[in-house]
């Protein structure tokens, strides 16, 4: 494979959607000198795998997430942030380049955008070119072909990214079953002392991230540290003590566990990766719609929540270390996820859809001196919070923004917050442009001005739109519906989410030309948020007889 040369110093595509709506020391010595190190803010970017906003700071009264809640209390939190495609590699490449999937042309796991689409700059690359030491720990880019088997090195990182040595055990037989044997299960609470190497990937990532922070403490260069956590991605392999936080008798089912009557078959994802796990195979569930037993549904939800609390402790240890190293006063912290995860809603599990439950993600920014006062000499903003301390006080919720935003906004927002020049908006098309952005700069939300004095400062919320999309190989669910390879994509579901509704149209798609045919409509979905917040009542067919929202009419 011929790679493009490293890009020079810093100098959506709207095809579908416009038709819908209009070495370490060496690295320290050799970084570029584009930024003044004396006043530059560091960046800590925390990316979580498959985390929906099931967190205390998002109003979940069951989930114990005190450390993330504490971060939220000092941050600006976006209540309605959406990913552009609900699957790992496409979403990560999208928000790390600031381009939508129709621009990166990555809808699966099987291509590298620099060769397949365009030599697009990434967030860490931009910071690297502006004098930052850029470091990657854990799952930041999706590993494999989609990041050139190198996490986009050397373009994005000052030295080779770190991956935990125990990642290789995630999908192996390390889950002890009731028969006493080891299995490759979906539900996998473990005794950490008994697993290979006596540790888990996210623990290792936290330890490495803290080690890097300690080194950077004495560096004259600003740093950009991205830390990617695996949990709550399946398998739910986490320290078994976290199950105690979630007794099964306290676990409820999803509020809408049935497949909706009006759901087009093309919109349904058959959660094949879950079916491949040994404990799920033993249930002999029919494909594609066969429901999981109520008892096992509760166990899945229990393990997801337990995995979230385990993740929370790792975030807590990382942020506490940042505090201890006196870096909290000059480090911006961004926290997000690549996409959500269905926990039985609409009779679905996992991601692979356009529903809110799979596209909505947590997103928050801590900016020293802006979202919270600078910590005093002996003050700690992020002391570790024990999720097992059930008497701990509730956190101040911080400042919440209800406007709809998108993950493609991460690039311009981080650049702006750090004082770098915000990349320009992308032209259409932009395959030839190395540095541009397709997302909004969210900095305006951090100005903290009196909105009552200037009600137009943030614009009209009814004009805000979040775009998502998802590919399918066929009109009905089949074995590769969740993760079709590019060559097998026959249909693309383009979805827009506004403050009032979610509207999705499934249209013919030519994978050889990367073209959607909006004259070839296979199915549609329309859900009104106020009357149908769970998106269970599809009124698309009704809308074809005069009920289409005004903004969607031709």
XYZ file of N, CA and C in Angstrom, residues 219-471:
759
model
N 8.382 18.659 31.608
C 8.677 19.010 30.225
C 8.394 20.481 29.967
N 9.177 21.066 29.104
C 8.932 22.458 28.712
C 7.915 22.563 27.590
N 7.498 21.435 27.044
C 6.531 21.423 25.952
C 5.148 21.064 26.463
N 4.108 21.653 25.890
C 2.752 21.232 26.247
C 2.481 19.839 25.699
N 1.517 19.155 26.300
C 1.218 17.796 25.856
C -0.240 17.652 25.448
N -0.447 16.686 24.571
C -1.778 16.223 24.173
C -1.782 14.728 24.463
N -2.509 14.324 25.479
C -2.573 12.922 25.894
C -3.980 12.398 25.654
N -4.105 11.406 24.782
C -5.390 10.749 24.527
C -5.384 9.394 25.217
N -6.398 9.136 26.016
C -6.508 7.878 26.758
C -7.816 7.218 26.346
N -7.717 6.015 25.789
C -8.902 5.296 25.333
C -9.185 4.102 26.215
N -10.347 4.094 26.824
C -10.746 2.997 27.709
C -11.651 2.007 26.979
N -11.447 0.717 27.269
C -12.185 -0.357 26.595
C -13.590 -0.559 27.156
N -13.733 -0.559 28.438
C -15.050 -0.836 29.001
C -15.904 0.409 28.925
N -17.222 0.228 28.688
C -18.020 -0.993 28.795
C -18.210 -1.784 27.501
N -17.249 -1.761 26.580
C -17.326 -2.606 25.379
C -17.375 -4.076 25.786
N -18.103 -4.873 24.994
C -18.165 -6.305 25.280
C -16.833 -6.962 24.951
N -16.500 -8.087 25.589
C -17.256 -8.740 26.660
C -17.197 -7.914 27.945
N -18.202 -8.080 28.769
C -18.233 -7.360 30.041
C -17.293 -8.056 31.024
N -16.014 -7.771 30.839
C -14.943 -8.383 31.619
C -14.419 -7.334 32.593
N -14.800 -7.466 33.837
C -14.538 -6.428 34.836
C -14.369 -7.085 36.202
N -13.752 -6.416 37.161
C -13.600 -6.998 38.503
C -14.956 -7.331 39.115
N -15.093 -8.558 39.594
C -16.405 -9.064 39.988
C -17.036 -8.301 41.140
N -16.225 -7.594 41.939
C -16.802 -6.877 43.073
C -17.762 -5.778 42.631
N -17.637 -5.317 41.392
C -18.529 -4.245 40.931
C -19.962 -4.733 40.718
N -20.143 -6.036 40.621
C -21.511 -6.572 40.551
C -22.309 -6.223 41.800
N -21.620 -6.113 42.915
C -22.309 -5.856 44.191
C -23.034 -4.513 44.195
N -22.600 -3.613 43.347
C -23.263 -2.311 43.261
C -24.639 -2.397 42.619
N -24.901 -3.518 41.939
C -26.115 -3.637 41.140
C -26.800 -4.978 41.387
N -27.437 -5.159 42.557
C -28.186 -6.403 42.792
C -29.234 -6.603 41.701
N -29.369 -7.834 41.257
C -30.288 -8.104 40.148
C -31.712 -7.649 40.442
N -32.098 -7.710 41.715
C -33.467 -7.304 42.048
C -33.684 -5.805 41.827
N -32.598 -5.052 41.718
C -32.723 -3.615 41.461
C -32.649 -3.258 39.980
N -32.375 -4.256 39.143
C -32.191 -3.997 37.719
C -33.522 -4.117 36.993
N -33.919 -3.049 36.334
C -35.149 -3.062 35.552
C -34.825 -3.373 34.095
N -35.843 -3.735 33.353
C -35.691 -3.914 31.909
C -35.744 -2.552 31.218
N -35.373 -2.536 29.967
C -35.556 -1.330 29.161
C -37.032 -0.958 29.165
N -37.360 0.312 29.126
C -38.766 0.720 29.163
C -39.551 0.287 27.935
N -38.848 -0.037 26.837
C -39.520 -0.440 25.587
C -38.790 -1.650 25.006
N -38.908 -2.825 25.645
C -38.102 -3.979 25.246
C -38.623 -4.746 24.037
N -39.705 -4.299 23.439
C -40.265 -5.002 22.291
C -39.857 -4.318 20.989
N -39.719 -5.092 19.933
C -39.466 -4.513 18.613
C -40.723 -3.742 18.186
N -40.605 -2.458 17.898
C -41.799 -1.674 17.544
C -42.470 -2.195 16.285
N -43.798 -2.154 16.277
C -44.569 -2.666 15.145
C -44.222 -1.938 13.855
N -43.974 -0.657 13.931
C -43.744 0.122 12.723
C -42.285 0.257 12.323
N -41.402 -0.521 12.952
C -39.988 -0.413 12.628
C -39.686 -1.113 11.305
N -39.149 -0.414 10.316
C -38.792 -1.091 9.062
C -37.723 -2.148 9.321
N -37.820 -3.316 8.696
C -36.806 -4.354 8.927
C -35.380 -3.880 8.676
N -35.182 -2.987 7.726
C -33.835 -2.518 7.420
C -33.222 -1.748 8.589
N -34.060 -1.188 9.441
C -33.555 -0.389 10.556
C -33.123 -1.226 11.744
N -33.478 -2.504 11.741
C -33.203 -3.346 12.911
C -31.811 -3.945 12.827
N -31.096 -3.917 13.936
C -29.793 -4.595 13.973
C -29.902 -5.879 14.787
N -29.461 -7.013 14.247
C -29.681 -8.310 14.901
C -28.634 -8.691 15.945
N -27.761 -7.746 16.337
C -26.772 -7.954 17.408
C -26.051 -9.306 17.323
N -25.431 -9.516 16.143
C -24.780 -10.808 15.898
C -23.543 -11.019 16.764
N -22.822 -9.963 17.102
C -21.624 -10.156 17.914
C -21.947 -10.650 19.310
N -23.084 -10.260 19.825
C -23.502 -10.768 21.136
C -23.877 -12.242 21.029
N -24.531 -12.599 19.942
C -24.961 -13.984 19.755
C -23.775 -14.949 19.657
N -22.605 -14.448 19.300
C -21.428 -15.297 19.156
C -20.818 -15.718 20.492
N -21.166 -15.070 21.579
C -20.595 -15.392 22.891
C -21.187 -16.697 23.416
N -20.355 -17.459 24.101
C -20.753 -18.809 24.502
C -21.981 -18.816 25.399
N -22.068 -17.904 26.360
C -23.221 -17.900 27.263
C -24.497 -17.506 26.548
N -24.409 -16.694 25.491
C -25.596 -16.322 24.719
C -25.963 -17.447 23.757
N -24.973 -18.096 23.159
C -25.257 -19.244 22.295
C -26.037 -20.318 23.036
N -25.724 -20.514 24.306
C -26.399 -21.541 25.109
C -27.881 -21.248 25.291
N -28.300 -20.007 25.065
C -29.710 -19.641 25.210
C -30.538 -20.028 23.990
N -29.853 -20.335 22.864
C -30.527 -20.782 21.640
C -31.614 -19.801 21.204
N -31.214 -18.546 21.041
C -32.143 -17.474 20.678
C -32.325 -17.448 19.162
N -33.563 -17.314 18.722
C -33.831 -17.293 17.285
C -33.309 -16.006 16.661
N -32.922 -16.109 15.394
C -32.397 -14.971 14.645
C -33.450 -14.515 13.624
N -33.710 -13.228 13.429
C -32.989 -12.117 14.030
C -33.661 -11.475 15.228
N -34.969 -11.736 15.416
C -35.710 -10.953 16.400
C -35.874 -11.644 17.747
N -35.491 -12.936 17.819
C -35.773 -13.717 19.019
C -35.398 -13.001 20.293
N -36.323 -12.839 21.201
C -36.022 -12.070 22.407
C -35.146 -12.855 23.373
N -34.367 -12.122 24.126
C -33.573 -12.691 25.212
C -34.482 -12.819 26.434
N -34.301 -13.876 27.201
C -35.124 -14.074 28.396
C -34.974 -12.877 29.335
N -36.020 -12.632 30.092
C -36.030 -11.489 31.011
C -34.880 -11.576 32.007
N -34.633 -12.770 32.537
C -33.549 -12.915 33.514
C -32.204 -12.554 32.913
N -31.955 -13.000 31.670
C -30.656 -12.715 31.060
C -30.552 -11.240 30.643
N -31.679 -10.645 30.263
C -31.659 -9.211 29.982
C -31.184 -8.439 31.206
N -31.693 -8.810 32.371
C -31.271 -8.125 33.599
C -29.782 -8.324 33.850
N -29.291 -9.513 33.550
C -27.871 -9.775 33.767
C -26.994 -8.966 32.827
N -27.443 -8.793 31.579
C -26.683 -7.957 30.646
C -26.631 -6.524 31.155
N -27.772 -6.009 31.550
C -27.817 -4.629 32.035
C -26.991 -4.473 33.305
N -27.054 -5.468 34.188
C -26.233 -5.436 35.401
C -24.754 -5.337 35.060
N -24.295 -6.161 34.120
C -22.877 -6.166 33.784
C -22.464 -4.904 33.034
N -23.345 -4.354 32.230
C -23.013 -3.089 31.570
C -22.800 -1.997 32.621
N -23.740 -1.883 33.555
C -23.621 -0.846 34.582
C -22.399 -1.077 35.469
N -22.135 -2.341 35.803
C -20.951 -2.646 36.602
C -19.683 -2.259 35.848
N -19.656 -2.491 34.535
C -18.506 -2.100 33.728
C -18.326 -0.584 33.724
N -19.435 0.147 33.713
C -19.352 1.605 33.755
C -18.744 2.067 35.079
N -19.158 1.451 36.176
C -18.591 1.846 37.473
C -17.116 1.491 37.574
N -16.728 0.357 37.006
C -15.301 0.007 36.952
C -14.540 1.046 36.134
N -15.069 1.399 34.967
C -14.459 2.454 34.162
C -14.326 3.734 34.972
N -15.373 4.081 35.713
C -15.362 5.318 36.491
C -14.185 5.359 37.467
N -13.866 4.222 38.072
C -12.731 4.220 39.005
C -11.429 4.511 38.281
N -11.289 4.028 37.048
C -10.065 4.297 36.297
C -9.962 5.777 35.935
N -11.075 6.364 35.525
C -11.084 7.806 35.280
C -10.743 8.558 36.557
N -11.271 8.075 37.670
C -10.992 8.721 38.952
C -9.524 8.700 39.320
N -8.876 7.541 39.150
C -7.450 7.452 39.460
C -6.633 8.369 38.539
N -7.007 8.433 37.260
C -6.287 9.274 36.308
C -6.411 10.751 36.668
N -7.626 11.205 36.956
C -7.832 12.611 37.263
C -7.233 12.988 38.612
N -7.267 12.062 39.565
C -6.634 12.326 40.857
C -5.135 12.522 40.687
N -4.520 11.715 39.806
C -3.092 11.871 39.538
C -2.808 13.216 38.876
N -3.671 13.635 37.954
C -3.514 14.941 37.326
C -3.497 16.040 38.381
N -4.394 15.903 39.354
C -4.446 16.833 40.482
C -3.160 16.804 41.287
N -2.739 15.593 41.672
C -1.547 15.447 42.511
C -0.309 16.038 41.847
N -0.270 16.014 40.523
C 0.874 16.541 39.785
C 0.733 18.033 39.488
N -0.301 18.653 40.050
C -0.566 20.081 39.880
C -0.703 20.454 38.401
N -1.339 19.556 37.649
C -1.575 19.806 36.233
C -3.015 20.208 35.934
N -3.880 20.160 36.944
C -5.289 20.476 36.704
C -5.499 21.953 36.392
N -4.530 22.787 36.756
C -4.707 24.226 36.516
C -4.261 24.663 35.127
N -3.667 23.745 34.348
C -3.280 24.129 32.985
C -3.545 23.017 31.976
N -4.538 22.176 32.261
C -4.891 21.075 31.361
C -6.386 21.079 31.055
N -6.719 21.202 29.789
C -8.102 21.032 29.338
C -8.413 19.542 29.334
N -9.590 19.164 29.834
C -10.015 17.769 29.823
C -11.272 17.653 28.972
N -11.223 16.801 27.974
C -12.409 16.485 27.176
C -12.749 15.024 27.408
N -14.009 14.730 27.633
C -14.469 13.369 27.935
C -15.620 13.040 27.008
N -15.507 11.901 26.312
C -16.589 11.497 25.408
C -16.526 10.005 25.150
N -17.401 9.542 24.257
C -17.487 8.140 23.853
C -17.621 8.092 22.339
N -17.291 6.944 21.740
C -17.418 6.845 20.286
C -18.863 6.695 19.830
N -19.739 6.167 20.674
C -21.165 6.022 20.368
C -21.843 5.406 21.590
N -23.168 5.260 21.511
C -23.902 4.663 22.619
C -24.019 3.159 22.485
N -25.017 2.586 23.151
C -25.181 1.132 23.175
C -26.594 0.819 23.649
N -27.330 0.024 22.883
C -28.705 -0.338 23.253
C -28.691 -1.440 24.308
N -29.501 -1.263 25.303
C -29.621 -2.242 26.396
C -31.025 -2.822 26.423
N -31.500 -3.265 25.261
C -32.814 -3.889 25.160
C -33.882 -2.986 24.594
N -33.585 -1.687 24.446
C -34.551 -0.787 23.832
C -34.854 -1.242 22.409
N -36.142 -1.211 22.036
C -36.612 -1.652 20.706
C -36.277 -3.117 20.445
N -36.035 -3.903 21.492
C -35.653 -5.297 21.318
C -34.267 -5.445 20.734
N -33.439 -4.413 20.851
C -32.096 -4.425 20.272
C -31.027 -4.355 21.360
N -29.849 -4.847 20.997
C -28.681 -4.788 21.865
C -27.496 -4.303 21.043
N -26.511 -3.764 21.701
C -25.307 -3.254 21.046
C -25.576 -1.918 20.357
N -24.783 -1.614 19.332
C -24.904 -0.326 18.646
C -25.557 -0.564 17.284
N -24.939 -0.153 16.196
C -25.321 -0.502 14.821
C -26.695 0.013 14.394
N -27.106 1.185 14.850
C -28.396 1.723 14.413
C -28.322 3.249 14.410
N -29.423 3.879 14.043
C -29.504 5.344 14.053
C -30.327 5.898 15.212
N -30.812 5.041 16.097
C -31.601 5.517 17.224
C -30.762 6.379 18.172
N -31.430 7.222 18.941
C -30.734 8.031 19.944
C -29.911 7.172 20.893
N -30.448 6.026 21.263
C -29.795 5.215 22.281
C -28.415 4.733 21.824
N -28.190 4.678 20.516
C -26.880 4.261 20.021
C -26.036 5.415 19.493
N -26.644 6.520 19.137
C -25.875 7.646 18.604
C -25.582 8.721 19.648
N -26.355 8.780 20.709
C -26.142 9.825 21.722
C -24.998 9.428 22.649
N -24.150 10.385 22.940
C -22.947 10.113 23.731
C -22.769 11.171 24.813
N -22.011 10.842 25.865
C -21.605 11.890 26.801
C -20.543 12.775 26.170
N -20.571 14.044 26.479
C -19.548 14.975 26.006
C -19.433 16.099 27.017
N -18.224 16.314 27.521
C -17.997 17.411 28.469
C -16.585 17.947 28.317
N -16.430 19.221 28.654
C -15.131 19.894 28.600
C -14.875 20.607 29.921
N -13.721 20.312 30.501
C -13.222 21.091 31.634
C -12.145 22.036 31.111
N -12.314 23.315 31.371
C -11.330 24.307 30.954
C -10.917 25.103 32.178
N -9.665 25.006 32.602
C -9.230 25.678 33.826
C -9.519 27.175 33.800
N -10.127 27.647 34.872
C -10.417 29.065 34.992
C -11.640 29.525 34.244
N -12.220 28.643 33.422
C -13.432 28.999 32.678
C -14.642 28.215 33.143
N -14.533 26.900 33.109
C -15.664 26.086 33.562
C -15.613 25.880 35.071
N -14.483 26.145 35.669
C -14.312 26.050 37.123
C -13.177 26.979 37.514
N -13.215 27.518 38.730
C -12.094 28.372 39.171
C -10.806 27.562 39.230
N -9.694 28.238 39.046
C -8.409 27.568 39.170
C -8.240 27.038 40.586
N -7.747 25.815 40.747
C -7.575 25.265 42.095
C -6.499 26.021 42.865
N -6.725 26.147 44.178
C -5.737 26.776 45.040
C -4.518 25.900 45.236
N -3.555 26.381 45.997
C -2.284 25.680 46.171
C -2.491 24.273 46.698
N -3.289 24.128 47.726
C -3.503 22.805 48.327
C -4.879 22.234 47.994
N -5.536 22.811 47.013
C -6.892 22.372 46.683
C -6.862 21.300 45.606
N -7.746 20.331 45.749
C -7.886 19.282 44.739
C -9.265 19.385 44.096
N -9.265 19.490 42.800
C -10.531 19.491 42.074
C -11.063 18.091 41.871
N -10.150 17.111 41.766
C -10.548 15.763 41.377
C -10.054 14.703 42.359
N -10.357 14.844 43.654
C -9.991 13.767 44.579
C -10.738 12.488 44.217
N -10.070 11.348 44.360
C -10.683 10.079 43.986
C -11.953 9.831 44.780
N -13.004 9.408 44.089
C -14.293 9.102 44.709
C -14.541 7.598 44.616
N -14.825 6.977 45.745
C -15.052 5.533 45.810
C -16.507 5.229 45.483
N -16.784 4.534 44.377
C -18.192 4.245 44.034
C -18.874 3.339 45.043
N -18.084 2.646 45.869
C -18.672 1.777 46.886
C -19.082 2.549 48.139
N -18.716 3.808 48.210
C -19.136 4.659 49.322
C -20.510 5.206 49.004
N -21.514 4.494 49.433
C -22.885 4.836 49.053
C -23.416 6.050 49.798
N -22.639 6.579 50.743
C -23.090 7.757 51.489
C -22.454 9.035 50.961
N -21.664 8.929 49.884
C -21.004 10.120 49.351
C -22.047 11.107 48.838
N -21.706 12.389 48.956
C -22.668 13.432 48.584
C -22.830 13.520 47.074
N -23.995 13.977 46.663
C -24.243 14.181 45.247
C -23.417 15.356 44.747
N -22.934 15.246 43.521
C -22.112 16.287 42.933
C -22.986 17.414 42.377
N -22.472 18.617 42.465
C -23.068 19.728 41.749
C -23.090 19.356 40.270
N -24.217 19.487 39.598
C -24.288 19.020 38.209
C -23.439 19.817 37.231
N -22.932 20.982 37.612
C -22.183 21.779 36.651
C -23.118 22.459 35.670
N -22.550 22.956 34.585
C -23.350 23.667 33.595
C -23.714 22.750 32.453
N -25.005 22.638 32.172
C -25.499 21.752 31.122
C -25.960 22.568 29.919
N -25.617 22.078 28.741
C -26.069 22.678 27.478
C -27.003 21.684 26.808
N -28.215 22.113 26.476
C -29.193 21.207 25.879
C -29.172 21.247 24.361
N -28.463 22.182 23.770
C -28.398 22.269 22.307
C -27.844 20.981 21.709
N -28.328 20.626 20.523
C -27.811 19.468 19.811
C -26.428 19.787 19.250
N -25.484 18.875 19.490
C -24.134 19.028 18.948
C -23.671 17.677 18.423
N -22.541 17.689 17.692
C -22.037 16.489 17.047
C -20.577 16.246 17.436
N -20.174 14.967 17.360
C -18.792 14.645 17.681
C -17.798 15.243 16.686
N -18.197 15.504 15.447
C -17.268 16.143 14.511
C -16.869 17.541 14.968
N -17.539 18.053 15.982
C -17.167 19.359 16.529
C -15.979 19.288 17.484
N -15.534 18.103 17.814
C -14.443 17.964 18.770
C -13.163 18.642 18.267
N -12.828 18.454 16.991
C -11.595 19.006 16.425
C -11.552 20.531 16.559
N -12.495 21.260 15.967
C -12.393 22.719 16.068
C -12.505 23.235 17.490
N -13.274 22.537 18.316
C -13.462 23.009 19.695
C -12.177 22.891 20.499
N -11.504 21.741 20.409
C -10.250 21.581 21.139
C -9.192 22.554 20.630
N -9.130 22.726 19.318
C -8.161 23.673 18.773
C -8.418 25.074 19.312
N -9.663 25.497 19.289
C -9.989 26.830 19.771
C -9.729 27.007 21.248
N -10.102 26.027 22.046
C -9.888 26.120 23.492
C -8.406 26.206 23.830
N -7.571 25.556 23.030
C -6.128 25.574 23.274
C -5.467 26.839 22.737
N -6.215 27.695 22.088
C -5.642 28.911 21.549
C -5.012 28.745 20.190
N -5.222 27.609 19.544
C -4.712 27.401 18.191
C -5.711 27.964 17.183
N -5.222 28.207 15.993
C -6.122 28.656 14.932
C -7.107 27.542 14.616
N -8.393 27.856 14.605
C -9.410 26.863 14.307
C -9.372 26.556 12.812
N -9.269 25.269 12.445
C -9.243 24.935 11.016
C -10.458 25.508 10.294
N -10.285 25.890 9.037
C -11.403 26.470 8.283
C -12.463 25.425 7.969
N -13.634 25.911 7.627
C -14.695 24.995 7.202
C -14.296 24.330 5.893
N -14.715 23.078 5.753
C -14.377 22.347 4.542
C -15.203 22.836 3.357
N -14.571 22.948 2.200
C -15.353 23.189 0.985
C -16.060 21.899 0.587
N -16.907 21.987 -0.439
C -17.596 20.793 -0.951
C -17.247 20.626 -2.426
N -16.546 19.543 -2.793
C -16.029 18.487 -1.932
C -14.716 18.926 -1.279
N -14.224 18.088 -0.357
C -13.004 18.471 0.357
C -11.968 17.357 0.383
N -12.073 16.388 -0.526
C -11.151 15.260 -0.497
C -9.699 15.707 -0.712
N -9.511 16.816 -1.390
C -8.171 17.314 -1.686
C -7.625 18.217 -0.589
N -8.435 18.542 0.408
C -8.026 19.491 1.451
C -7.563 18.725 2.683
N -6.307 18.937 3.067
C -5.755 18.188 4.199
C -6.294 18.673 5.533
N -6.430 19.976 5.712
C -6.831 20.525 7.005
C -8.081 21.376 6.857
N -9.196 20.860 7.301
C -10.439 21.619 7.393
C -11.363 20.851 8.321
N -12.514 21.428 8.585
C -13.419 20.768 9.540
C -14.850 20.885 9.059
N -15.624 19.837 9.393
C -17.036 19.792 9.005
C -17.961 19.991 10.191
N -17.404 20.189 11.365
C -18.203 20.394 12.571
C -18.149 21.838 13.037
N -19.072 22.186 13.917
C -19.130 23.515 14.517
C -18.080 23.641 15.619
N -17.590 24.837 15.813
C -16.757 25.136 16.973
C -17.685 25.426 18.152
N -17.576 24.630 19.210
C -18.477 24.758 20.358
C -17.969 25.753 21.394
N -16.911 26.485 21.077
C -16.349 27.431 22.032
C -17.363 28.447 22.539
N -18.303 28.816 21.687
C -19.267 29.849 22.083
C -20.032 29.455 23.341
N -20.173 28.131 23.567
C -20.894 27.673 24.745
C -20.076 27.841 26.017
N -18.782 28.114 25.876
C -17.919 28.263 27.044
C -17.603 29.718 27.352
N -18.294 30.639 26.709
C -18.044 32.053 26.983
C -18.638 32.482 28.317
N -19.627 31.706 28.798
C -20.210 31.905 30.122
C -20.778 33.316 30.297
N -21.289 33.864 29.213
C -21.907 35.182 29.310
C -23.361 35.035 29.734
N -23.977 36.111 30.103
C -25.361 36.099 30.573
C -26.283 35.945 29.372
N -26.836 34.749 29.236
C -27.663 34.478 28.063
C -28.980 35.245 28.102
N -29.418 35.660 29.332
C -30.641 36.437 29.400
C -30.450 37.818 28.770
N -29.212 38.341 28.855
C -28.932 39.624 28.237
C -28.836 39.511 26.723
N -28.416 38.353 26.251
C -28.235 38.163 24.802
C -28.847 36.832 24.391
N -30.170 36.772 24.267
C -30.837 35.495 23.993
C -30.506 34.928 22.630
N -29.925 35.727 21.717
C -29.617 35.239 20.378
C -28.178 34.775 20.254
N -27.426 34.830 21.365
C -25.997 34.520 21.310
C -25.744 33.120 20.771
N -26.531 32.145 21.222
C -26.310 30.769 20.805
C -27.217 30.349 19.651
N -28.030 31.259 19.142
C -28.852 30.937 17.992
C -30.159 30.262 18.376
N -30.903 29.875 17.357
C -32.213 29.253 17.531
C -32.042 27.748 17.654
N -32.438 27.152 18.795
C -32.241 25.706 18.956
C -32.975 24.891 17.904
N -34.031 25.438 17.303
C -34.765 24.690 16.290
C -34.009 24.636 14.964
N -32.935 25.365 14.855
C -32.121 25.316 13.649
C -30.969 24.324 13.781
N -30.786 23.768 14.985
C -29.671 22.861 15.226
C -30.016 21.448 14.766
N -29.054 20.800 14.139
C -29.269 19.466 13.583
C -28.049 18.608 13.875
N -28.287 17.348 14.228
C -27.210 16.365 14.339
C -27.464 15.286 13.296
N -26.417 14.974 12.527
C -26.514 14.006 11.442
C -25.840 12.700 11.824
N -26.489 11.603 11.480
C -25.903 10.273 11.663
C -26.255 9.437 10.440
N -25.568 8.321 10.299
C -25.883 7.420 9.186
C -25.461 6.010 9.558
N -26.094 5.028 8.863
C -25.698 3.637 9.091
C -25.948 2.816 7.828
N -24.972 1.969 7.450
C -25.116 1.151 6.238
C -25.789 -0.184 6.517
